Amino acid sequence: MRLVRYSHKDKVGYAVLEADQVKVLDGHPVGELHYTGEVLAMQDIRLLAPIIPSKIVCIGKNYREHALEMGSEPPTEPLFFFKPTTSIIGSEDAIQLPKQSEDVQHESELAIVISRLCKDVPVERVADVILGYTCANDVTARDLQHRDGQWARSKGFDTFCPLGPWIETELADPQNVKIECRLNGQVTQSASANQMIHSIADIVSWVSHHITLLPGDVILTGSPAGISRMVAGDVVEVEIAGIGILRNKVASFE
Ligand code: MG
């Protein structure tokens, strides 16, 4: 099932995507789904980022080759940080380059969406708390990341967390999906999720042993190697097999 968030006229809501139409949901897409009975054509709606979570948790340096290209060994424990929810945009929205940075880069990542309030989730129970998966781009002002020594500013600008195009709830084998990033059609990142140092189950369990996760919370699982600079006019695509394509154009701050 593909869960979408959409706008239509003056209304924003959640729906289930089937072929070229959506079945509108009453309320949020977590727990038992309730349909309003309304059906809208895809051509009449605008897709938004599929969820607005209470928080975006991001795992850093979770692929060995990416840690090495960043000039460091991978951390032995999962390293996590946060992006503000105001950084979220949907597919086809524009990434705005901030005037404070001259080196904004893409990071294509598999994103986990949490289905229920949970804390201290054992590794073997993690599947019970996952709603589904979507594509993410952990956009990063690399120059500011190096200058600041921590990552709140460099990864927290408005528009720095493209998510979408929808939440896939039936991804067959998330730990083995192919993740690809294309910049203006050229492949910059290509990896399998099985190259993660810390697995999806380990990440969710680890994070939940530190902070309570709420329904809709999003966890970015880290970027493979191949991070590249983006400039105004570029088009960046994150494609994850079995989910879809998250596509964003890049615009200058003006
Ligand atoms: Mg990242």
Coordinates of C-alpha atoms and ligand atoms in Angstrom, one line a residue:
M1 CA 0.0 0.0 0.0
R2 CA 1.2 3.5 -0.9
L3 CA 0.2 6.2 1.7
V4 CA 0.3 9.7 0.4
R5 CA -0.3 13.2 1.8
Y6 CA -1.9 15.6 -0.6
S7 CA -3.4 19.0 -1.1
H8 CA -6.6 19.5 -3.1
K9 CA -8.1 23.0 -3.3
D10 CA -7.9 24.3 0.3
K11 CA -7.7 20.9 1.9
V12 CA -4.7 18.8 3.0
G13 CA -5.1 15.2 3.9
Y14 CA -3.9 11.6 3.7
A15 CA -5.0 9.0 1.2
V16 CA -4.1 5.6 -0.2
L17 CA -2.7 5.7 -3.8
E18 CA -4.1 3.1 -6.2
A19 CA -3.1 3.4 -9.9
D20 CA -4.0 7.0 -10.9
Q21 CA -6.3 7.8 -8.1
V22 CA -6.3 8.2 -4.3
K23 CA -8.8 7.0 -1.8
V24 CA -9.1 9.7 0.9
L25 CA -8.5 8.8 4.5
D26 CA -10.3 10.2 7.6
G27 CA -7.5 11.4 9.8
H28 CA -3.9 10.1 10.0
P29 CA -2.6 7.0 8.2
V30 CA -1.5 5.2 11.3
G31 CA -3.4 2.5 13.2
E32 CA -6.7 1.3 11.6
L33 CA -7.4 3.1 8.4
H34 CA -10.8 4.8 7.9
Y35 CA -11.9 5.8 4.4
T36 CA -14.1 8.8 3.8
G37 CA -15.4 7.3 0.6
E38 CA -14.0 10.2 -1.5
V39 CA -11.8 9.3 -4.4
L40 CA -9.7 11.9 -6.2
A41 CA -7.8 11.6 -9.5
M42 CA -4.0 12.0 -9.2
Q43 CA -4.1 14.8 -11.8
D44 CA -6.3 16.9 -9.5
I45 CA -4.2 16.7 -6.4
R46 CA -0.7 17.8 -5.5
L47 CA 1.5 15.3 -3.6
L48 CA 3.1 16.7 -0.4
A49 CA 5.8 15.1 1.8
P50 CA 4.0 11.9 3.0
I51 CA 4.2 12.6 6.7
I52 CA 5.0 15.5 9.1
P53 CA 6.6 13.7 12.0
S54 CA 7.3 14.9 15.6
K55 CA 11.0 14.4 14.8
I56 CA 13.4 13.3 12.1
V57 CA 16.1 11.1 13.5
C58 CA 19.1 10.6 11.2
I59 CA 21.9 8.0 11.4
G60 CA 25.3 9.3 10.5
K61 CA 28.1 7.4 8.7
N62 CA 26.2 4.1 8.4
Y63 CA 28.0 3.0 5.2
R64 CA 31.7 2.3 5.4
E65 CA 32.6 3.9 2.0
H66 CA 30.8 7.1 2.9
A67 CA 32.5 7.3 6.3
L68 CA 35.8 6.9 4.5
E69 CA 35.0 9.6 1.9
M70 CA 34.2 11.9 4.9
G71 CA 37.7 11.2 6.2
S72 CA 36.8 9.1 9.2
E73 CA 36.2 5.5 10.3
P74 CA 32.6 4.5 10.9
P75 CA 31.5 4.9 14.5
T76 CA 31.2 1.6 16.4
E77 CA 27.8 2.6 17.8
P78 CA 24.9 4.1 15.7
L79 CA 25.5 7.8 15.7
F80 CA 22.3 9.9 15.5
F81 CA 21.3 13.5 15.1
F82 CA 18.1 15.4 14.3
K83 CA 16.8 17.5 11.4
P84 CA 14.0 20.0 12.2
T85 CA 10.6 19.2 10.8
T86 CA 10.7 22.6 9.0
S87 CA 13.3 21.1 6.7
I88 CA 10.8 18.8 5.1
I89 CA 9.6 19.2 1.5
G90 CA 7.9 16.8 -0.8
S91 CA 8.8 15.4 -4.2
E92 CA 8.9 18.0 -7.0
D93 CA 9.4 20.8 -4.4
A94 CA 12.6 22.9 -4.7
I95 CA 15.6 22.6 -2.5
Q96 CA 16.6 26.2 -1.7
L97 CA 20.3 26.8 -1.5
P98 CA 21.0 29.0 1.5
K99 CA 23.3 32.0 1.0
Q100 CA 25.4 30.9 4.0
S101 CA 26.8 27.9 2.2
E102 CA 28.8 27.4 -1.0
D103 CA 28.8 23.6 -0.9
V104 CA 25.4 22.0 -0.6
Q105 CA 25.4 18.2 -1.2
H106 CA 22.9 15.5 -1.5
E107 CA 22.7 12.3 0.6
S108 CA 20.3 9.6 -0.7
E109 CA 18.8 7.6 2.2
L110 CA 16.2 5.0 2.9
A111 CA 13.8 6.4 5.4
I112 CA 11.8 4.4 8.0
V113 CA 8.4 5.6 9.2
I114 CA 7.3 4.6 12.7
S115 CA 3.8 3.3 13.2
R116 CA 3.2 3.6 16.9
L117 CA 4.5 5.1 20.2
C118 CA 7.4 2.9 21.3
K119 CA 10.3 2.8 23.6
D120 CA 13.0 0.2 24.3
V121 CA 12.0 -1.9 21.3
P122 CA 13.8 -5.2 21.2
V123 CA 15.6 -5.9 17.8
E124 CA 13.3 -8.9 17.2
R125 CA 10.1 -6.7 17.6
V126 CA 11.2 -3.8 15.4
A127 CA 8.9 -4.9 12.5
D128 CA 5.9 -4.3 14.8
V129 CA 6.7 -0.6 15.0
I130 CA 7.4 0.2 11.3
L131 CA 4.6 1.7 9.2
G132 CA 6.6 1.7 6.0
Y133 CA 9.5 3.2 4.1
T134 CA 10.1 6.3 1.9
C135 CA 12.9 8.0 0.1
A136 CA 14.9 10.8 1.7
N137 CA 17.6 13.3 0.8
D138 CA 19.6 14.4 3.8
V139 CA 20.7 17.6 2.2
T140 CA 23.8 19.0 3.9
A141 CA 25.8 22.2 3.7
R142 CA 29.1 20.4 3.8
D143 CA 31.3 23.5 4.4
L144 CA 29.1 24.5 7.4
Q145 CA 29.2 20.9 8.7
H146 CA 33.0 21.0 8.8
R147 CA 33.1 24.5 10.2
D148 CA 30.5 23.9 13.0
G149 CA 31.7 20.6 14.4
Q150 CA 28.1 19.6 14.9
W151 CA 25.3 19.3 12.4
A152 CA 22.3 21.3 13.5
R153 CA 22.8 24.2 11.1
S154 CA 24.4 22.4 8.2
K155 CA 21.6 19.8 7.9
G156 CA 18.7 21.9 9.3
F157 CA 18.0 24.6 6.7
D158 CA 14.5 24.9 5.4
T159 CA 14.0 22.5 2.4
F160 CA 17.0 20.3 3.5
C161 CA 14.8 17.1 4.0
P162 CA 13.0 16.1 0.9
L163 CA 10.8 13.1 1.7
G164 CA 8.6 11.0 -0.6
P165 CA 6.9 10.5 -2.9
W166 CA 4.9 8.3 -0.6
I167 CA 5.2 5.7 2.2
E168 CA 5.3 2.1 0.9
T169 CA 3.9 -0.1 3.6
E170 CA 4.7 -3.4 1.9
L171 CA 8.4 -3.1 0.9
A172 CA 9.4 -6.7 0.4
D173 CA 13.0 -6.8 1.6
P174 CA 14.0 -3.4 3.0
Q175 CA 17.5 -4.5 4.1
N176 CA 18.3 -5.4 0.5
V177 CA 16.8 -2.6 -1.6
K178 CA 18.9 -0.7 -4.1
I179 CA 19.4 3.0 -3.4
E180 CA 20.4 5.2 -6.3
C181 CA 20.9 9.0 -6.6
R182 CA 21.0 10.8 -9.9
L183 CA 22.1 14.4 -10.4
N184 CA 20.9 15.7 -13.7
G185 CA 20.4 12.1 -14.8
Q186 CA 24.0 11.0 -13.9
V187 CA 24.3 8.3 -11.3
T188 CA 26.2 9.7 -8.3
Q189 CA 25.3 7.1 -5.6
S190 CA 24.4 3.5 -6.1
A191 CA 24.3 1.0 -3.3
S192 CA 22.3 -1.7 -1.6
A193 CA 20.8 -1.2 1.9
N194 CA 22.6 -4.4 2.8
Q195 CA 25.8 -2.4 3.0
M196 CA 24.5 -0.6 6.1
I197 CA 26.9 -1.0 9.0
H198 CA 24.0 -1.0 11.5
S199 CA 20.9 -2.7 10.2
I200 CA 17.3 -1.3 10.1
A201 CA 16.4 -3.4 13.1
D202 CA 19.5 -2.4 15.1
I203 CA 18.9 1.3 14.3
V204 CA 15.2 1.4 15.3
S205 CA 16.0 -0.6 18.5
W206 CA 19.0 1.6 19.3
V207 CA 17.2 4.9 18.8
S208 CA 14.2 3.7 20.8
H209 CA 16.4 2.8 23.7
H210 CA 17.4 6.5 23.9
I211 CA 14.3 8.4 23.0
T212 CA 10.6 7.6 22.7
L213 CA 9.4 7.3 19.1
L214 CA 6.0 8.5 18.1
P215 CA 3.6 7.5 15.3
G216 CA 4.9 9.0 12.0
D217 CA 8.4 9.6 13.3
V218 CA 11.0 9.3 10.5
I219 CA 14.4 7.7 10.8
L220 CA 17.0 8.3 8.0
T221 CA 19.3 5.3 7.8
G222 CA 22.4 7.0 6.4
S223 CA 23.9 7.8 3.1
P224 CA 26.0 5.5 0.8
A225 CA 29.2 6.9 -0.7
G226 CA 29.0 9.3 -3.7
I227 CA 27.8 12.5 -2.1
S228 CA 28.0 15.4 -4.6
R229 CA 27.6 19.1 -4.7
M230 CA 24.4 20.5 -6.1
V231 CA 24.0 23.9 -7.8
A232 CA 21.0 26.0 -8.8
G233 CA 19.3 24.5 -11.8
D234 CA 20.2 20.9 -10.9
V235 CA 17.6 18.2 -10.6
V236 CA 18.3 15.5 -8.0
E237 CA 16.6 12.2 -7.8
V238 CA 16.7 9.6 -5.1
E239 CA 15.3 6.3 -6.3
I240 CA 14.7 3.3 -4.0
A241 CA 13.7 0.1 -5.7
G242 CA 10.2 -0.9 -4.6
I243 CA 9.3 2.6 -3.4
G244 CA 9.7 5.1 -6.1
I245 CA 11.5 8.3 -7.1
L246 CA 11.9 11.4 -5.0
R247 CA 12.7 14.2 -7.4
N248 CA 13.7 17.8 -6.5
K249 CA 15.0 20.7 -8.4
V250 CA 17.6 22.9 -6.8
A251 CA 17.1 26.7 -6.6
S252 CA 19.2 29.6 -5.4
F253 CA 18.1 31.5 -2.3
E254 CA 16.6 34.4 -4.2
Ligands
MG1 MG 22.9 11.5 6.1

